Coordinates of C-alpha atoms in Angstrom, one line a residue:
X580 CA 0.2 0.1 0.1
X581 CA 2.9 2.8 0.6
X582 CA 4.7 2.0 -2.5
X583 CA 1.0 2.6 -4.1
X584 CA 1.0 5.6 -2.3
X585 CA 4.9 6.8 -3.3
X586 CA 3.9 6.2 -7.0
X587 CA 0.7 8.5 -6.6
X588 CA 3.2 10.9 -5.0
X589 CA 5.8 10.7 -7.4
X590 CA 3.4 10.8 -10.2
X591 CA 1.4 13.8 -9.2
X592 CA 4.9 15.7 -8.7
X593 CA 6.1 14.4 -12.5
X594 CA 2.8 16.0 -13.5
X595 CA 3.5 19.3 -11.8
X596 CA 6.5 19.3 -13.3
X597 CA 5.0 18.9 -16.6
X598 CA 2.7 21.8 -16.3
X599 CA 5.1 24.4 -14.7
X600 CA 6.9 23.6 -17.8
X601 CA 4.1 24.1 -20.2
X602 CA 3.6 27.0 -18.1
X603 CA 6.9 28.4 -18.9
X604 CA 7.0 27.5 -22.6
X605 CA 4.2 30.6 -23.2
X606 CA 5.1 34.1 -23.7
X607 CA 3.8 37.1 -23.2
X608 CA 2.4 37.0 -27.1
X609 CA 0.9 33.8 -26.3
X610 CA -0.7 34.5 -22.7
X611 CA -1.9 38.4 -24.5
X612 CA -4.1 36.6 -27.4
X613 CA -5.4 33.4 -25.5
X614 CA -6.7 36.1 -22.4
X615 CA -8.6 38.4 -25.8
X616 CA -9.9 35.0 -26.9
X617 CA -11.3 34.3 -23.4
X618 CA -13.1 37.4 -23.1
X619 CA -15.3 36.2 -25.6
X620 CA -16.7 33.3 -22.8
X621 CA -16.9 36.3 -20.1
X622 CA -20.5 37.1 -20.0
X623 CA -21.0 38.1 -16.6
X624 CA -18.3 39.8 -13.4
X625 CA -17.7 41.7 -10.6
X626 CA -15.2 44.8 -10.6
X627 CA -13.4 46.8 -8.2
X628 CA -12.1 50.3 -9.7
X629 CA -9.9 52.8 -8.3
X630 CA -8.8 55.8 -10.1
X631 CA -7.0 58.3 -8.9
X632 CA -5.8 61.5 -11.5
X633 CA -3.8 64.5 -10.8
X634 CA -3.8 67.7 -12.6
X635 CA -0.8 70.1 -11.0
X636 CA -0.6 73.2 -13.4
X637 CA 2.4 76.3 -12.2
X638 CA 0.0 77.8 -9.9
X639 CA 0.0 75.7 -6.9
X640 CA -3.8 76.9 -5.6
X641 CA -5.0 75.1 -8.9
X642 CA -3.4 71.8 -8.1
X643 CA -6.4 69.0 -8.2
X644 CA -6.6 65.5 -7.3
X645 CA -9.6 63.4 -7.9
X646 CA -10.0 60.1 -6.7
X647 CA -13.2 57.4 -8.2
X648 CA -13.9 54.1 -6.0
X649 CA -15.9 52.6 -7.9
X650 CA -17.9 48.8 -7.2
X651 CA -19.4 47.4 -10.6
X652 CA -21.5 44.2 -11.2
X653 CA -22.5 43.6 -14.8
X654 CA -24.7 40.9 -16.7
X655 CA -25.0 40.6 -20.2
X656 CA -28.7 38.6 -20.0
X657 CA -30.2 40.6 -19.6
X658 CA -27.5 43.6 -19.9
X659 CA -27.5 44.9 -16.8
X660 CA -24.5 47.4 -14.9
X661 CA -25.0 48.2 -11.3
X662 CA -22.2 50.9 -9.7
X663 CA -21.8 52.6 -6.6
X664 CA -19.3 55.4 -7.4
X665 CA -17.2 57.4 -4.2
X666 CA -15.7 60.8 -5.8
X667 CA -13.3 62.5 -3.8
X668 CA -11.8 65.7 -5.1
X669 CA -10.0 68.2 -3.5
X670 CA -11.3 70.8 -1.6
X671 CA -14.7 69.4 -2.1
X672 CA -17.0 66.9 0.3
X673 CA -16.7 63.3 -1.0
X674 CA -19.8 62.1 -2.5
X675 CA -21.9 59.2 -3.8
X676 CA -23.0 58.7 -6.7
X677 CA -25.7 55.5 -8.2
X678 CA -25.4 54.4 -11.3
X679 CA -27.3 51.7 -13.3
X680 CA -26.9 50.7 -17.1
X681 CA -29.8 49.5 -18.6
X682 CA -29.2 48.2 -22.2
X683 CA -28.0 51.7 -23.6
X684 CA -29.8 53.7 -21.3
X685 CA -27.5 55.1 -17.7
X686 CA -29.7 55.8 -15.0
X687 CA -28.3 57.6 -11.8
X688 CA -28.8 59.4 -8.3
X689 CA -26.4 61.6 -6.1
X690 CA -27.0 60.4 -2.7
X691 CA -29.5 58.5 -0.8
X692 CA -32.4 61.4 -0.7
X693 CA -32.6 62.2 -4.2
X694 CA -34.6 61.0 -6.7
X695 CA -33.6 58.5 -10.0
X696 CA -33.6 60.0 -13.2
X697 CA -31.6 59.1 -16.6
X698 CA -28.5 60.9 -16.9
X699 CA -26.2 61.2 -20.3
X700 CA -23.6 58.5 -20.5
X701 CA -21.3 61.8 -20.7
X702 CA -21.0 61.2 -17.0
X703 CA -19.1 58.1 -17.1
X704 CA -16.4 60.2 -19.2
X705 CA -15.9 62.2 -16.0
X706 CA -14.0 58.9 -14.8
X707 CA -11.5 59.4 -17.6
X708 CA -10.9 58.2 -21.0
X709 CA -9.2 54.6 -19.7
X710 CA -12.6 54.0 -18.0
X711 CA -14.2 52.9 -21.3
X712 CA -11.3 49.8 -21.7
X713 CA -11.7 48.7 -18.3
X714 CA -15.5 49.0 -17.7
X715 CA -17.4 46.8 -17.4
X716 CA -14.4 44.0 -17.9
X717 CA -10.7 45.0 -19.8
X718 CA -10.5 45.7 -22.9
X719 CA -7.4 44.3 -24.4
X720 CA -8.0 46.1 -27.8
X721 CA -6.3 49.1 -26.2
X722 CA -3.1 47.2 -26.2
X723 CA -3.4 45.4 -29.4
X724 CA 0.0 47.3 -30.9
X725 CA 1.8 46.1 -28.0
X726 CA 1.1 42.7 -27.6
X727 CA 5.0 42.0 -28.9
X728 CA 6.2 44.6 -26.1
X729 CA 5.0 42.7 -22.9
X730 CA 7.4 40.6 -20.8
X731 CA 6.2 37.8 -19.2
X732 CA 6.5 37.7 -15.2
X733 CA 5.1 35.3 -13.0
X734 CA 1.6 35.9 -10.6
X735 CA 0.0 34.1 -7.7
X736 CA -2.9 31.7 -10.1
X737 CA -1.2 33.0 -13.3
X738 CA 0.6 35.5 -15.4
X739 CA 1.7 39.2 -15.5
X740 CA 2.1 40.8 -18.3
X741 CA 3.9 44.0 -17.3
X742 CA 4.9 46.5 -20.0
X743 CA 7.1 49.9 -19.4
X744 CA 6.5 52.5 -22.6
X745 CA 9.1 54.4 -24.5
X746 CA 7.7 58.3 -25.1
X747 CA 7.3 57.2 -28.6
X748 CA 5.2 54.3 -27.4
X749 CA 2.9 56.6 -25.3
X750 CA 2.6 58.8 -28.2
X751 CA 0.6 55.8 -30.1
X752 CA -1.1 55.1 -27.2
X753 CA -2.3 58.5 -26.5
X754 CA -3.9 58.5 -29.6
X755 CA -6.7 55.8 -28.3
X756 CA -7.6 57.9 -25.4
X757 CA -7.3 61.5 -26.8
X758 CA -6.1 65.0 -25.6
X759 CA -6.5 63.6 -21.6
X760 CA -3.4 61.7 -22.4
X761 CA -1.5 63.2 -25.3
X762 CA -2.3 66.6 -25.3
X763 CA 1.6 68.0 -25.8
X764 CA 1.6 65.3 -28.4
X765 CA -0.5 68.0 -30.7
X766 CA 1.5 70.7 -29.4
X767 CA 4.4 71.7 -31.6
X768 CA 5.8 74.2 -28.9
X769 CA 5.3 71.6 -26.1
X770 CA 8.0 69.6 -24.4
X771 CA 6.6 66.2 -22.1
X772 CA 9.0 64.7 -19.7
X773 CA 7.8 61.6 -19.4
X774 CA 8.4 60.0 -15.2
X775 CA 6.6 56.8 -15.4
X776 CA 4.5 54.6 -17.8
X777 CA 3.5 51.5 -16.0
X778 CA 1.1 48.5 -17.3
X779 CA 0.7 45.6 -16.1
X780 CA -2.1 43.1 -16.3
X781 CA -2.7 39.6 -14.4
X782 CA -4.3 37.2 -16.5
X783 CA -5.4 34.1 -14.6
X784 CA -3.6 30.8 -15.7
X785 CA -6.6 28.7 -16.3
X786 CA -9.6 30.9 -17.3
X787 CA -6.9 33.4 -19.3
X788 CA -9.5 36.2 -18.0
X789 CA -7.9 39.6 -16.5
X790 CA -8.2 39.7 -12.8
X791 CA -6.0 42.7 -12.1
X792 CA -5.0 45.9 -14.2
X793 CA -2.5 48.5 -12.8
X794 CA -1.5 51.9 -15.0
X795 CA 0.5 54.8 -13.7
X796 CA 1.4 57.4 -15.6
X797 CA 3.1 60.6 -14.7
X798 CA 4.3 63.2 -17.2
X799 CA 5.2 66.8 -17.3
X800 CA 4.2 69.0 -20.5
X801 CA 6.1 72.5 -20.5
X802 CA 5.3 75.1 -22.5
X803 CA 7.7 78.0 -22.8
X804 CA 7.9 78.7 -19.0
X805 CA 4.3 77.5 -18.4
X806 CA 4.6 73.6 -17.1
X807 CA 1.5 71.1 -15.7
X808 CA 2.1 67.7 -14.2
X809 CA -0.4 65.2 -14.8
X810 CA -0.4 61.9 -13.1
X811 CA -3.2 59.0 -14.1
X812 CA -3.2 55.4 -11.7
X813 CA -5.8 52.8 -12.3
X814 CA -6.2 50.0 -10.0
X815 CA -8.7 47.7 -11.7
X816 CA -9.7 43.8 -10.1
X817 CA -12.3 41.6 -11.3
X818 CA -13.6 38.2 -10.2
X819 CA -16.7 36.2 -10.3
X820 CA -16.2 35.6 -13.6
X821 CA -19.9 34.2 -14.9
X822 CA -20.9 33.9 -10.9
X823 CA -22.0 36.9 -10.0
X824 CA -25.8 37.7 -8.0
X825 CA -28.6 38.9 -10.1
X826 CA -28.8 42.7 -10.3
X827 CA -32.3 44.0 -8.4
X828 CA -33.3 47.4 -10.5
X829 CA -35.5 49.4 -8.2
X830 CA -39.1 49.8 -9.2
X831 CA -38.2 53.3 -10.0
X832 CA -36.0 53.0 -12.5
X833 CA -38.2 49.9 -14.0
X834 CA -41.0 52.4 -14.3
X835 CA -38.9 54.6 -15.9
X836 CA -38.1 52.6 -19.0
X837 CA -41.3 52.0 -19.9

């Protein structure tokens, strides 16, 4: 009996070594492409977003930091998105916004006492232009042009794809995101100083779903004697893939959709 137990342990050890070797044979590009392919199987997801945007012109009194803490649940059948957003901004009291997206309509209220109303999708653009690529799940098409540039590193339960962009790469990247990130490239008189352009995408080794996304861009634009520092930090986590509870839409919102 002991020999059979030892044989079983040995076989498990060999299988484990084989699995590790197979995992090591994957390249960063392999993991990226497998994750893009797997995204078509993702129907429901729960997410948490921590977003911080710093705007610091020359005048220190105009320096402003805005933070968004967003709890999100999404289902595809039916197409529903429920989010609770905590907004903190320099010089103002923190506030809460609750949102429901039903198909192509967005409903929200500001605080517990306010009434539900239909709001424009422009509201979510205040979270930053990167938001449409990370919500409700990670859209890797944002990095399609850089899939050959990622480095592959080990991570708990998966793979970490890391990328530190060059200034030229960031110019290409910013074209997808707009002037919020690439304004300096549109001004011939501007000079962009890059401090940090770091990205990390963590992928589950079994499902190849993206579980984490981190971004830190820190740049300063100089035009003559003026300067403007801009820093964007994003930390997104995804979980409960295809296993979220049904979203309960308030009756008042259901009445508004009729």
